[in-house]
Each structure stands twice: as C-alpha cells, then as structure tokens.
Coordinates of C-alpha atoms and ligand atoms in Angstrom, one line a residue:
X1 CA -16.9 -6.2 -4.4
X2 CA -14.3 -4.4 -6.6
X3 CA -12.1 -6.8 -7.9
X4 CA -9.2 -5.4 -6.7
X5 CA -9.6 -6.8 -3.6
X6 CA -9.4 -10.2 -4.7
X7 CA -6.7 -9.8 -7.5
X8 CA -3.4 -7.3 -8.6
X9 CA -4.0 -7.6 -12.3
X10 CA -0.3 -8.8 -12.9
X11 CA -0.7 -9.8 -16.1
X12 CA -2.8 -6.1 -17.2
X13 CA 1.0 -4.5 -17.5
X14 CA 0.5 -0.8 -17.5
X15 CA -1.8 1.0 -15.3
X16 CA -2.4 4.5 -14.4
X17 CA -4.1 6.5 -11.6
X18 CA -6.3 9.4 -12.0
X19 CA -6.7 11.9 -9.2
X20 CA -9.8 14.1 -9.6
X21 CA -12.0 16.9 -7.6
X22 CA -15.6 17.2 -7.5
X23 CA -16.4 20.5 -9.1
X24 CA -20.6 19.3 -10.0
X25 CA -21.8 17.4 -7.5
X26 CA -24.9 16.1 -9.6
X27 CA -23.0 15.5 -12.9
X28 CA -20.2 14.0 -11.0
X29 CA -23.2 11.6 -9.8
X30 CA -24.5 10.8 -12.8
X31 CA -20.8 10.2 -14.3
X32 CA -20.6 7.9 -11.1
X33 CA -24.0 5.9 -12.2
X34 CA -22.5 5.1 -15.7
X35 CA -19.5 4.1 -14.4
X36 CA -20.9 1.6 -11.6
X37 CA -21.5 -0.8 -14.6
X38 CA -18.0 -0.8 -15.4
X39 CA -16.1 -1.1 -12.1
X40 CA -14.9 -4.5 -13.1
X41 CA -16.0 -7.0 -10.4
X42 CA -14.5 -9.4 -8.3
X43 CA -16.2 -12.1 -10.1
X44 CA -14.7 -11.3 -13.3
X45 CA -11.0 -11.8 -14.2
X46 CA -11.1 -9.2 -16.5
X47 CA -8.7 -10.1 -20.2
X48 CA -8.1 -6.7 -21.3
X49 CA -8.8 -3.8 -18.8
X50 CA -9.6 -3.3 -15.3
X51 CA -11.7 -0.1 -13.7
X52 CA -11.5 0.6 -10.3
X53 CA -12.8 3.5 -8.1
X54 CA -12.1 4.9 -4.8
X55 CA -13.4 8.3 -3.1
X56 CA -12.1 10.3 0.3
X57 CA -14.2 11.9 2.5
X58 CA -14.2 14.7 1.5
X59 CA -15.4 13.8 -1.9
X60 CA -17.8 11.6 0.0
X61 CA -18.9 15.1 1.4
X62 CA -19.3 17.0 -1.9
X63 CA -21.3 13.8 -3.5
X64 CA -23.5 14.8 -0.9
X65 CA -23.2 11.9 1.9
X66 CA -24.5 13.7 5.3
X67 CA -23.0 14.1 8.2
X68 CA -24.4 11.4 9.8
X69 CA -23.2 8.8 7.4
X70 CA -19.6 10.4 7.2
X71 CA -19.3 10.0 11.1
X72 CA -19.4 6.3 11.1
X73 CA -16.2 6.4 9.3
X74 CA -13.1 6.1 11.5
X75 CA -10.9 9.3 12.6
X76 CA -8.4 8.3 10.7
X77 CA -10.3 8.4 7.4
X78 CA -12.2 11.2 8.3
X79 CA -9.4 13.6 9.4
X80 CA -6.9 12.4 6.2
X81 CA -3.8 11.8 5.7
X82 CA -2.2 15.2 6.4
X83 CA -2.8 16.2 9.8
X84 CA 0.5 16.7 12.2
X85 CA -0.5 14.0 14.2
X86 CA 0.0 11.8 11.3
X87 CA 2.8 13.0 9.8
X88 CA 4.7 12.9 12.7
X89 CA 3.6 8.7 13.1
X90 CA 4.1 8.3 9.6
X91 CA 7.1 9.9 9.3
X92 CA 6.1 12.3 6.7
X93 CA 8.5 15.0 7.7
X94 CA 11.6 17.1 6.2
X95 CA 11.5 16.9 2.6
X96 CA 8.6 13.9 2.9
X97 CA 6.6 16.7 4.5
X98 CA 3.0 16.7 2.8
X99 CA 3.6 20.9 2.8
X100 CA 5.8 19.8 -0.8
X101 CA 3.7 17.1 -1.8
X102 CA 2.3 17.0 -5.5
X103 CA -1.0 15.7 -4.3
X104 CA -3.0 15.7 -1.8
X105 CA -0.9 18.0 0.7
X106 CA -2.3 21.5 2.4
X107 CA -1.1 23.5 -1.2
X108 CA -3.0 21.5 -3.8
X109 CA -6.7 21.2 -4.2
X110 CA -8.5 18.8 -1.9
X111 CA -8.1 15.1 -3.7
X112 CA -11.9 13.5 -4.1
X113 CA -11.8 10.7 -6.3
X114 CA -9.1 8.4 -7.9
X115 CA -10.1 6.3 -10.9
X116 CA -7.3 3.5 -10.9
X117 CA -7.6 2.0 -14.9
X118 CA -5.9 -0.8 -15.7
X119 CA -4.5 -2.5 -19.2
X120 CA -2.5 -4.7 -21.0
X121 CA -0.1 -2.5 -22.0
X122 CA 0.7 1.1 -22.7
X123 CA -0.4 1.6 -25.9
X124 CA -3.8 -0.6 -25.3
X125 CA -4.8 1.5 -21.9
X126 CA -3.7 4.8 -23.4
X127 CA -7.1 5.4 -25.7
X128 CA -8.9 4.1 -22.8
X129 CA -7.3 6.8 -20.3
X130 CA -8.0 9.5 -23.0
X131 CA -11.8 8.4 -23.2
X132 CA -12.5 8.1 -19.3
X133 CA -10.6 11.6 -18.7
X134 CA -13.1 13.2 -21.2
X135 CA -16.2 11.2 -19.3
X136 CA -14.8 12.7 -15.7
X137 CA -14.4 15.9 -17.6
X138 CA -18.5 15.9 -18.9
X139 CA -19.3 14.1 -15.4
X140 CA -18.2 17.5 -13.2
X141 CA -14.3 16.3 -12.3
X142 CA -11.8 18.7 -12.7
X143 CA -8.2 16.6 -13.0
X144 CA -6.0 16.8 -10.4
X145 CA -3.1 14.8 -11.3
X146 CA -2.5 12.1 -13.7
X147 CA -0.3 9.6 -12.7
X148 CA 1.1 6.9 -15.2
X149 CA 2.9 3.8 -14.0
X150 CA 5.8 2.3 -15.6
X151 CA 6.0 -1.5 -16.3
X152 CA 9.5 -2.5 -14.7
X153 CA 8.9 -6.3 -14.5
X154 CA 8.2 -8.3 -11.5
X155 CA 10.9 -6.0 -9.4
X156 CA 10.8 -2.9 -7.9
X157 CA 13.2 0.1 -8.6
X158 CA 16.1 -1.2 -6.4
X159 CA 15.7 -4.1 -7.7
X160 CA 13.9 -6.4 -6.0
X161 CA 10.9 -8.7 -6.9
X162 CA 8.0 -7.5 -5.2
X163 CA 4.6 -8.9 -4.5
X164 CA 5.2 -12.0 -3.4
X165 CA 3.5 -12.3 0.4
X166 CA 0.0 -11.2 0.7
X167 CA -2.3 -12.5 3.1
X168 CA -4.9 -14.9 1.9
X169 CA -8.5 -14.3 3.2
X170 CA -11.0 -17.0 4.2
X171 CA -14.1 -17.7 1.6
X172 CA -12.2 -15.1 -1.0
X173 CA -10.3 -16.7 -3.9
X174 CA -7.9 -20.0 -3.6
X175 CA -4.3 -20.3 -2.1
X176 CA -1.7 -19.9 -4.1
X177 CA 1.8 -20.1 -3.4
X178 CA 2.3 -16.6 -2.5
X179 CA -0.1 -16.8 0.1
X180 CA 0.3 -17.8 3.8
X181 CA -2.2 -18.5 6.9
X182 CA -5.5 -17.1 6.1
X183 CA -6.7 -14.6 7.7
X184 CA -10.5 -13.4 8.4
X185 CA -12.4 -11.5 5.7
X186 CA -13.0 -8.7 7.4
X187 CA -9.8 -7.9 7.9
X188 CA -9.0 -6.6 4.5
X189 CA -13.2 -6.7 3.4
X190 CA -15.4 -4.0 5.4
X191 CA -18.4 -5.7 6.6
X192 CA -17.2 -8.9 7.9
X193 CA -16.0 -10.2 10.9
X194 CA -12.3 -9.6 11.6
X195 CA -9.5 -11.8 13.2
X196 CA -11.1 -10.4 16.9
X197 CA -14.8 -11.4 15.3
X198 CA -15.4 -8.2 15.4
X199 CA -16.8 -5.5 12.4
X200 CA -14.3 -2.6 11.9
X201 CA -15.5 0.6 11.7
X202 CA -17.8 2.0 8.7
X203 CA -20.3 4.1 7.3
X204 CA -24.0 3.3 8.1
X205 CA -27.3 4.8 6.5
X206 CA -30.3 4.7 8.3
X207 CA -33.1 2.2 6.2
X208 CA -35.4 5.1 5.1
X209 CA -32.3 6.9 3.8
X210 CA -31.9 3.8 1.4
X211 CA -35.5 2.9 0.3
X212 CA -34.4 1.1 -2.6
X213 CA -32.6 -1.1 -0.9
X214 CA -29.4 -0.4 -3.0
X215 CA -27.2 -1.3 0.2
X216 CA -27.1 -5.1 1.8
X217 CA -28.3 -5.1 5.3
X218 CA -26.0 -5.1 8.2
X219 CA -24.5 -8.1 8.7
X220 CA -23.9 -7.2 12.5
X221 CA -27.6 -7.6 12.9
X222 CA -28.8 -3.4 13.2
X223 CA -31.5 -2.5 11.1
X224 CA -29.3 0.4 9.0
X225 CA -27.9 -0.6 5.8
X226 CA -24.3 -1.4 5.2
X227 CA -22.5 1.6 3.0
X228 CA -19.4 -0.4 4.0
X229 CA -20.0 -3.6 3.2
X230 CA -17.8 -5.3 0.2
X231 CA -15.5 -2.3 0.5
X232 CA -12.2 -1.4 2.2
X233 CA -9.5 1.4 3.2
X234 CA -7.4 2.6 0.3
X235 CA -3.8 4.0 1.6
X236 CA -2.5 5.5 -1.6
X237 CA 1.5 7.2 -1.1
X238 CA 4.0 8.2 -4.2
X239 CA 7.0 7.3 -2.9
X240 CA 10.1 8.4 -5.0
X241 CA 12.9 5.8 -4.7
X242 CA 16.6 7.2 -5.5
X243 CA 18.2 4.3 -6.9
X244 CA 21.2 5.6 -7.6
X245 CA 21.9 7.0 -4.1
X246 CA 21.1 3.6 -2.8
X247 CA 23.8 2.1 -5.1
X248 CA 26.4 4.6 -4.3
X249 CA 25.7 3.8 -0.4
X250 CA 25.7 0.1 -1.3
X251 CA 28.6 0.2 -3.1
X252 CA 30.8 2.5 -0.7
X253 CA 29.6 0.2 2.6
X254 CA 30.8 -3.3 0.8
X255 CA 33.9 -1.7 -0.4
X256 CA 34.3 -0.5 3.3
X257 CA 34.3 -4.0 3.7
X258 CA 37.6 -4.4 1.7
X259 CA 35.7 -6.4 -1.1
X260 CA 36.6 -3.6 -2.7
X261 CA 34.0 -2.9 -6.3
X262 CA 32.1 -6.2 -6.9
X263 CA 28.8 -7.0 -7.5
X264 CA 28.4 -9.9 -5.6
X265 CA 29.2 -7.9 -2.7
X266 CA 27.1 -5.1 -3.2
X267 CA 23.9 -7.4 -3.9
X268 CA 24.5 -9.3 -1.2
X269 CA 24.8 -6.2 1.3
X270 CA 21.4 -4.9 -0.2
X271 CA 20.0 -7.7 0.3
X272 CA 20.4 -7.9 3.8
X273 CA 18.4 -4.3 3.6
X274 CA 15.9 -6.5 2.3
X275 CA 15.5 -9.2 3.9
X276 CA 15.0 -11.2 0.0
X277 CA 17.5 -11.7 -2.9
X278 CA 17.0 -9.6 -6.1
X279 CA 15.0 -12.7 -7.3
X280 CA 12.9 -12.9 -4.4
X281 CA 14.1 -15.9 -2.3
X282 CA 14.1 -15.1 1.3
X283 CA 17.7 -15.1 3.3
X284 CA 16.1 -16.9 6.3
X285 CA 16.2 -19.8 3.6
X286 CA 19.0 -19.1 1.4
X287 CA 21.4 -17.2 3.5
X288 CA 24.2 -17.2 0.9
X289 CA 22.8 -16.8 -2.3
X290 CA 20.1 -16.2 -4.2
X291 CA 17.7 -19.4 -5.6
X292 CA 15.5 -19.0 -8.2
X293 CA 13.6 -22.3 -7.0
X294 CA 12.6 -19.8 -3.7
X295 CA 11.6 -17.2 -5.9
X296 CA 7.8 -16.9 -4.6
X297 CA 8.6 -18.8 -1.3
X298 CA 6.7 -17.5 1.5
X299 CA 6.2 -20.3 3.4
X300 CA 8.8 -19.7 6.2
X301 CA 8.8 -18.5 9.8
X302 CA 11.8 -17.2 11.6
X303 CA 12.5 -18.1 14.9
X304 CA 13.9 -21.4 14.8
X305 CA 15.7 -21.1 11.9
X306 CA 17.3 -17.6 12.7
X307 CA 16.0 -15.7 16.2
X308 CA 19.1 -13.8 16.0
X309 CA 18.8 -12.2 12.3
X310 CA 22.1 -14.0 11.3
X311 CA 20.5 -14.9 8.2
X312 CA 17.9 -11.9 7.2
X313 CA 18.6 -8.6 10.1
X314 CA 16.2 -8.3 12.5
X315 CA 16.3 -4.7 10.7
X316 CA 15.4 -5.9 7.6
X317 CA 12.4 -4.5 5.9
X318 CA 10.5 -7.3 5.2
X319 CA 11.2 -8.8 8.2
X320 CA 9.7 -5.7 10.6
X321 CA 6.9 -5.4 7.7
X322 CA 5.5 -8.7 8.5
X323 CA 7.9 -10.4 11.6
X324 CA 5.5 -13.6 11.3
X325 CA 6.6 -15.8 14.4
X326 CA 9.3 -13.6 15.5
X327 CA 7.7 -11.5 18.0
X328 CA 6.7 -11.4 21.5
X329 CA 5.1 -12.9 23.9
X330 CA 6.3 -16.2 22.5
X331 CA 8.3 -16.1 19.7
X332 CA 8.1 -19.5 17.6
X333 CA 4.5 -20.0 18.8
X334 CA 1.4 -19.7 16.8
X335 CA 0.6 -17.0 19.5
X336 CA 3.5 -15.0 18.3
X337 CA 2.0 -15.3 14.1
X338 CA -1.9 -14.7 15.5
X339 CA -0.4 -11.5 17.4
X340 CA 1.4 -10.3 13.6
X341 CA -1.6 -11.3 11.3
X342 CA -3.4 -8.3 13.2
X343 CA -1.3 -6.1 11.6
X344 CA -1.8 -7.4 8.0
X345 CA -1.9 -5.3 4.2
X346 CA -2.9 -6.2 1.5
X347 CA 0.0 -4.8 -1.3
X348 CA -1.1 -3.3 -5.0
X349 CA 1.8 -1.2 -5.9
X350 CA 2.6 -0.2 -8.9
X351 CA 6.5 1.4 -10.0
X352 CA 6.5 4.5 -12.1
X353 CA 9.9 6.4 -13.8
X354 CA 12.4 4.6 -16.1
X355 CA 14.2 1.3 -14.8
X356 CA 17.8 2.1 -13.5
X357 CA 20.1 -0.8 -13.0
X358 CA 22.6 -1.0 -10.4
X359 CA 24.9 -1.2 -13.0
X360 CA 23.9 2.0 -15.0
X361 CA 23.1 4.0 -11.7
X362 CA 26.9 3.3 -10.5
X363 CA 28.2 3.9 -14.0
X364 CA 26.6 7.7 -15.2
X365 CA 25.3 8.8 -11.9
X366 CA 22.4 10.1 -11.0
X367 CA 19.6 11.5 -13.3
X368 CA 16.9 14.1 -12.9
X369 CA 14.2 11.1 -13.8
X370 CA 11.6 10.8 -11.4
X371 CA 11.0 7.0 -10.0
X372 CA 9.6 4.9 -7.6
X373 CA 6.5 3.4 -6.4
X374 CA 2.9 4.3 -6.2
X375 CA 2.0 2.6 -2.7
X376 CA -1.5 1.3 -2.6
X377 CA -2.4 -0.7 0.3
X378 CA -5.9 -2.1 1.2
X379 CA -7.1 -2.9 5.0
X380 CA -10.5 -2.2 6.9
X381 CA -8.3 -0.5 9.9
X382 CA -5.8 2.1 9.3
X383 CA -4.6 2.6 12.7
X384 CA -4.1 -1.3 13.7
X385 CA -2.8 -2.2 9.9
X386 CA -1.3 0.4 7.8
X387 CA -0.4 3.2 10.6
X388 CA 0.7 0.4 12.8
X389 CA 2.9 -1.5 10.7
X390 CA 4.8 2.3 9.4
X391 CA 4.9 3.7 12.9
X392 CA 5.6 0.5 14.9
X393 CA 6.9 -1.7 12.8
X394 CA 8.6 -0.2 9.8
X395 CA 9.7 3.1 11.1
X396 CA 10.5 2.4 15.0
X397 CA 14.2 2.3 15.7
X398 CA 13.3 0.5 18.9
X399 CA 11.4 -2.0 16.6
X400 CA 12.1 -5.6 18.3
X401 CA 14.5 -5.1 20.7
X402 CA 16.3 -3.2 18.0
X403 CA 18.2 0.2 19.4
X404 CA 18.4 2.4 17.6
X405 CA 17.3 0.8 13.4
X406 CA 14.4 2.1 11.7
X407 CA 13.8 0.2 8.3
X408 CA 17.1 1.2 6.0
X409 CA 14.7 1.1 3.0
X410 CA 11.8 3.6 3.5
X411 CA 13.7 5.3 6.6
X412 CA 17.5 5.2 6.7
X413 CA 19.5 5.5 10.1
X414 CA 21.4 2.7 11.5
X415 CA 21.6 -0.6 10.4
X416 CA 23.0 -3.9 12.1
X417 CA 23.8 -7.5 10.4
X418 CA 24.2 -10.4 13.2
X419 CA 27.1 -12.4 11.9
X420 CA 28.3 -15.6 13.4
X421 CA 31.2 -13.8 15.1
X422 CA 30.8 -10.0 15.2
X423 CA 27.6 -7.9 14.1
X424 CA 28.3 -5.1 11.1
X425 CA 26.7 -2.0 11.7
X426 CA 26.0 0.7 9.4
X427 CA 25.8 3.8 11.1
X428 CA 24.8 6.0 8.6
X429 CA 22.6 4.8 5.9
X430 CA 20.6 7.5 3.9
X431 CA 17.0 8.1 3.3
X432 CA 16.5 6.8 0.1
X433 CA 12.6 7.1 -0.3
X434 CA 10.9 10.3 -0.2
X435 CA 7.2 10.9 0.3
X436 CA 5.6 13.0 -2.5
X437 CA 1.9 12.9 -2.2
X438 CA -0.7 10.6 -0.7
X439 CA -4.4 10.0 0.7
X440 CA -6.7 8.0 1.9
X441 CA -9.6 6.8 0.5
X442 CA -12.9 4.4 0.7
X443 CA -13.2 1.7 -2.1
X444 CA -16.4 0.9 -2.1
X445 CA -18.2 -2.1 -2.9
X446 CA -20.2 -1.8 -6.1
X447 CA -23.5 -1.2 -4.9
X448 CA -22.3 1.4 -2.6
X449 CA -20.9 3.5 -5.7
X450 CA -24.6 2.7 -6.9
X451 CA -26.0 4.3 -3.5
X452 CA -23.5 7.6 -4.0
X453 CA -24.8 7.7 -7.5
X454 CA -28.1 8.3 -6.6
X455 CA -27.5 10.6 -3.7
X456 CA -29.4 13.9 -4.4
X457 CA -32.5 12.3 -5.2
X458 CA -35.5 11.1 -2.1
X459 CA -33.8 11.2 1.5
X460 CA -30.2 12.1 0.1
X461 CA -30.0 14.4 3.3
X462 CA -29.5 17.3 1.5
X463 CA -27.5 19.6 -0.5
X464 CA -23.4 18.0 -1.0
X465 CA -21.1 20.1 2.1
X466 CA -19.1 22.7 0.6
X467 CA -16.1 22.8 0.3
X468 CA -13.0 26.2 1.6
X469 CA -10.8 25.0 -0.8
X470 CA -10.4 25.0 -4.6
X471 CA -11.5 21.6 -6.2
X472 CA -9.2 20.8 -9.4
X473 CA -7.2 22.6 -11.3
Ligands
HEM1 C1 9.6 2.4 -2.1 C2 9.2 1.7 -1.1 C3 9.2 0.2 -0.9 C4 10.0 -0.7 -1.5 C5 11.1 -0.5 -2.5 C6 9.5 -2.0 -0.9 C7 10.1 -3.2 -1.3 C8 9.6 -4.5 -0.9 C9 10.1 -5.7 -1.3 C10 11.2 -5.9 -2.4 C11 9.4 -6.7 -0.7 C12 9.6 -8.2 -0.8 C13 8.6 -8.8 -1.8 C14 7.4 -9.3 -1.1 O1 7.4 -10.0 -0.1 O2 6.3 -9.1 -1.7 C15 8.5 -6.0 0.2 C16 7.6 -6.7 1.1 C17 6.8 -6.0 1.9 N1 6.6 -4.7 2.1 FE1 7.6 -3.2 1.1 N2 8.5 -1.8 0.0 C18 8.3 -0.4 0.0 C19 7.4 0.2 0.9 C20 6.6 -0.4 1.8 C21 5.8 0.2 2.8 C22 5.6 1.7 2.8 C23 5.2 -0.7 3.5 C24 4.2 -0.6 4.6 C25 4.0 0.4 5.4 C26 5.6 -2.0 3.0 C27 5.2 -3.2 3.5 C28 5.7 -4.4 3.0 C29 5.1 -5.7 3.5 C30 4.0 -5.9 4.5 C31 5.8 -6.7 2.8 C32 5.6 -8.2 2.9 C33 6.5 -8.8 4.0 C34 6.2 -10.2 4.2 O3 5.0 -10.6 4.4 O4 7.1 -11.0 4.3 N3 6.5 -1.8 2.0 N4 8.7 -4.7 0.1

C-alpha cells in the first residue's frame, strides 16, 4: 500500500505535484518499473522524502490496461471529472467551470499521471523534483503542469488550522488524537470490506492475464486477481482561495454589526464560517473563544450540546462536511454517526501561493498572487464519499433543514448564526474559492504499479488505446 494512505507527511514541509501525459507507452512503463521501488511504502515512515504515484483512466488506457480491466472501474472514475453531469453536482460552474481550468479541463491535454514528491523543505525536495522531471522526461511523460506547494504552517490560507479530523481505519495505524470512531478499511482501502461489508467497486484481471502473480487474489473469493487491492480513489482539485475578499466581507459584516473595525470581531464572525477558531478548537466546545488546549480536539458530537447551531451554525463548513450525530433519523444516536461515517474522506491537502494575513489583506488590498489549496482527497467511492459530501452536504442550500445556506466557504450564498435571542443572517456572502483544475485518479497499491509496469509483455491484451487528444505539452 502507498503510504499515503496511512500517513500526511506533516513533518516533510514542502511538497509538489507533477501532472504528466503519456506520450511512450512502453518507456513510460519501464519509467513506471523503476519507479515501483521507490513509491515509499506504508510500512516506512519515510525521514527525508516521500514518492507517491497516482494514474487516471485514461492514462490507465494508454499504459495499455484493456477494456475489460478499465470497465470494472466505477462511472465516475471512468467518465472523469469534467463531464456536465458533474459539474453541475460539483458545482464546478461560472468562473469554476472546468472550460477555464489550468488542468485537466476540455482545453488542456488529457491529465494521465501525477507523481506527488514529497520533502523536508524547499530547498531539499527541489534537486529531487529536478531529477524525477528528467526520469518522466527519458520514461515517455511529456509535463503537463508542475505544481509547487507553499509551506504556510499548520493553517490554511484564511487562516485556519487544518487537518485535524480524519477518520481512523480499523487494522491501519494507531489512534491518535485527531482521530475519531474507526471506520472499516475498505472504506478509504480498495479491496476490503467497507462499513456495509461490502467490496466497492474496482478493477479486476482475469488469472491468465496475471501469470506472475504480481496481483494478490481477490479477497471477495472470485478467482481474478485484485488490480484494486491496497489502492484507493484520488480526488485532486486546485482550489484558489481569495483571502483578501474574504477579509473585506468579514470585516464589512462585523462592522455591520456596529463593532465597528476590530479584530476580535471579525475572527470571531469567520469563525462561525468555520465552524473552528483560527487555532483549531471547535465552537461546539468553546463557543466564545478560542483555546489552544482544544487545538486538535475532535472528540465532540453535536446534538446535545448544541442541536440548534447556537454555538457552531448548522451552516458551518465543517459542521455539513462531517455533521457527526447531528443528522437524521435520530440525531444524538449512534444511528445518526453510523449514517455520517458513510460519507467519510480522508484529507491530504496541501496550500500553495504566499501567506496573506488578515491583517496585511485588510491593510494593502488585494494582490495578483495566486493562493489556495491543492485538494487531495482519498476514498474507495466517489459518488457515496467525495461527490456526496460536495453535492449533499457541502454545497446543498437545503443541507439539514437549512433553506436556503450552501457552505459560505467553498460556496457563498446565505448564511445564518442561531443566537440565544434572534438568528443573524448574512444574505449575501461571496464566493470566495474558485475551482481551477482537477481530476480523478487511481492510487494504486504497489504491486499494482508493478502489474502496469509490465503491461505490454505476455497477455497485456494488447496494444495501449489511443488517444483524440494531444498528450503533454
Ligand atoms: C479552500 C477550500 C477549503 C478550506 C479553506 C477548508 C478549510 C477547512 C478547515 C479550516 C477545516 C477544519 C480543520 C479540520 O477539521 O481538519 C476543515 C475541515 C474539513 N473539511 Fe474543509 N476546507 C476546504 C475545502 C474542503 C472541501 C472541498 C471538502 C470536501 C468536499 C472539505 C471537507 C472537509 C472535511 C470532511 C473536514 C473535517 C470535518 C470534521 O470531520 O469535523 N473541505 N476544512
């Protein structure tokens, strides 16, 4: 299994992700051979580095997977990211709209491969960047897109600490305190049972198409041989965060509030968008100020303490991102947290673009600067996890009894905070994060990347699809 499954590499600072296309099928193989050695493992906390790889379908495709395999993959891998469908469900519309993506949308070459490298910090994963782009170059990759990360701290852009709650999965690794109820391995692991005992959907190959025996058997009992197994679902989204149009907006709805220009206002108002203080405690538990003791809390339901949203807004985004006990048919039951744990990611963002403080992005303005976050998400079924939790969850106005309040981080609208006595309602908050590139993609376990290395050779299935459109650039 590729380690990132298990573990975000917090402490390997600067990270960067390479987007590539297959333009040689059999050198992009034999690049892919080599580099199944160095995929760093789940087993091993890596010191220094950290290599990771992840392909789409399509570049499944070109390595020469047949048809047959591709099929077992579900639709929503198989079609991509950019279909209407989707955009529409995920909201990737107006200026989000994948037709002005960087990557990955209908203008740029078709995305095949991302190699996601990982080091301590800039200057120490910089020679190791430059030596891998020159393998991908000899190995038939032509670069798409290089996309370096910045190290902001522990918060994101707006200011927020970020990646604290991830779900903890049985048999994998030990709790720690950022992690609540465990959930089954195959909800985040391909080729395990999930949390309805069930398998989720993934590629196949027939036994005589693997006489090797590079890939472990199926563990749901057929005699084909598991290309999933060990692996998972990759969501990958750049998401450009306008920090200083989320200050302005924060600072002209507190002084609507007659506390006229003060900082204690204006954080406290954003955090209600969040649903956390700036140092991570949540406001079900520390309503009226921030804690640094609560800093990695996660340990916390809602119901009881706060059915209502007086303390963090029904509407608040990590509230609808992960409701825990507050949702129906029983909120406050175990029934109600089983129901939300089927809808469970596992995060690995990373933030890119120069840190902006409130303070700076209130005093000069705006720049030209680029920021935000590369999204990475990992989950074994896109349509129940990741395209459930944006559509239904994060981007729903109707979301929990809510009217008319999509999530005020990721997709502006109307906003309402439950008070004791009258509820505040912000009619008009902005979009401040805007889509600009994105795909899915399989990260496969390790001796799955060994299987698509040898593709081409005895009962490969034939020559690697081609493909309409221009691969790299
Ligand atoms: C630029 C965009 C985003 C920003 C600034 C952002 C910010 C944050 C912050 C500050 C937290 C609290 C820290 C934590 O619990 O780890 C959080 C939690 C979370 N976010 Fe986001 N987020 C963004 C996009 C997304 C998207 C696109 C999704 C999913 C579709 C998402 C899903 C979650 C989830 C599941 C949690 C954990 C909630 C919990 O378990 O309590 N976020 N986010």
């Amino acid at each position: 299994m590729q380690g990132l499954l298990l573990r975000g590499y917090g402490g390997l600072r600067a990270a960067c992700f390479m987007l590539y296309g297959v333009e040689h099928p059999a050198a992009a193989r034999e690049f892919l051979a080599a580099l199944a050695d160095r995929v760093t493992p789940a087993s091993r906390k890596p010191a220094q580095q950290a290599l990771h790889i992840a392909v789409t379908v399509p570049g499944l495709r070109r390595l020469g997977l047949p048809d047959a395999v591709v099929a077992g993959f579900p639709l929503e891998m198989r079609e991509g990211m950019v279909t209407a469908h989707r955009s529409r469900i995920l909201g990737d519309v107006d200026a989000s709209a994948p037709e002005g993506w960087k990557f990955g949308g209908p203008a740029g070459p078709e995305v095949h491969m991302m190699l996601l490298v990982y080091g301590g910090n800039s200057s120490l994963l910089a020679p190791i960047v430059r030596e891998l782009a020159g393998e991908a170059k000899e190995g038939g990759l032509g670069e798409i897109v290089r996309l370096e990360t910045t190290d902001i701290g522990r918060a994101e852009h707006f200011g927020f600490r970020d990646g604290i709650s991830q779900p903890r999965l049985e048999g994998i690794g030990s709790a720690t305190h950022g992690q609540d109820e465990t959930l089954r391995a195959g909800e985040l692991v391909l080729g395990y049972r999930d949390e309805y005992g069930l398998y989720a959907l993934r590629p196949m190959v027939a036994s005589h198409e693997d006489p090797a025996g590079t890939l472990p058997a199926d563990a749901g009992g057929s005699p084909q041989h598991d290309l999933g197994r060990n692996g998972s679902y990759l969501v990958f989204r750049q998401l450009e965060q306008d920090v200083h149009g989320f200050w302005r907006y924060v600072d002209a709805a507190a002084r609507h509030d007659g506390r006229g220009a003060n900082p204690e206002a204006r954080i406290e108002l954003a955090s209600k968008l969040v649903g956390r203080w700036p140092g991570g405690a949540p406001l079900v538990l520390s309503p009226d100020s921030d804690d640094p003791a609560l800093a990695d809390a996660n340990d916390f339901r809602y119901h009881a303490a706060d059915a209502y949203g007086q303390r963090c807004p029904v509407a608040a985004h990590v509230r609808r991102a992960n409701p825990r006990d507050s949702l129906d048919p029983r909120p406050g039951t175990a029934r109600s947290i089983e129901v939300a744990n089927h809808h469970r990611l596992l995060r690995r963002g990373r933030s890119y673009g120069p840190r902006l403080p409130m303070d700076d992005a209130l005093a000069h303005g705006g720049d030209d600067t680029p920021r935000g976050l590369y999204f990475i998400c990992l989950n074994t079924n896109l349509s129940r996890q990741f395209e459930f939790v944006q559509q239904t969850w994060v981007r729903s106005p109707k979301f929990a009894g809510l009217y008319d309040e999509p999530d005020p981080i990721l997709a502006g609208g109307s906003f309402s905070i439950p008070t004791e006595t009258v509820r505040r309602r912000l009619p008009d908050v902005p979009r401040f994060v805007t889509v600009r590139g994105g795909a899915y993609f399989f990260l496969p376990g390790i001796r799955a990347v060994r299987y698509l290395a040898g593709l081409g050779g005895v009962g490969s299935g034939g020559e690697p699809g081609n493909s309409s459109r221009p691969v790299g650039s």
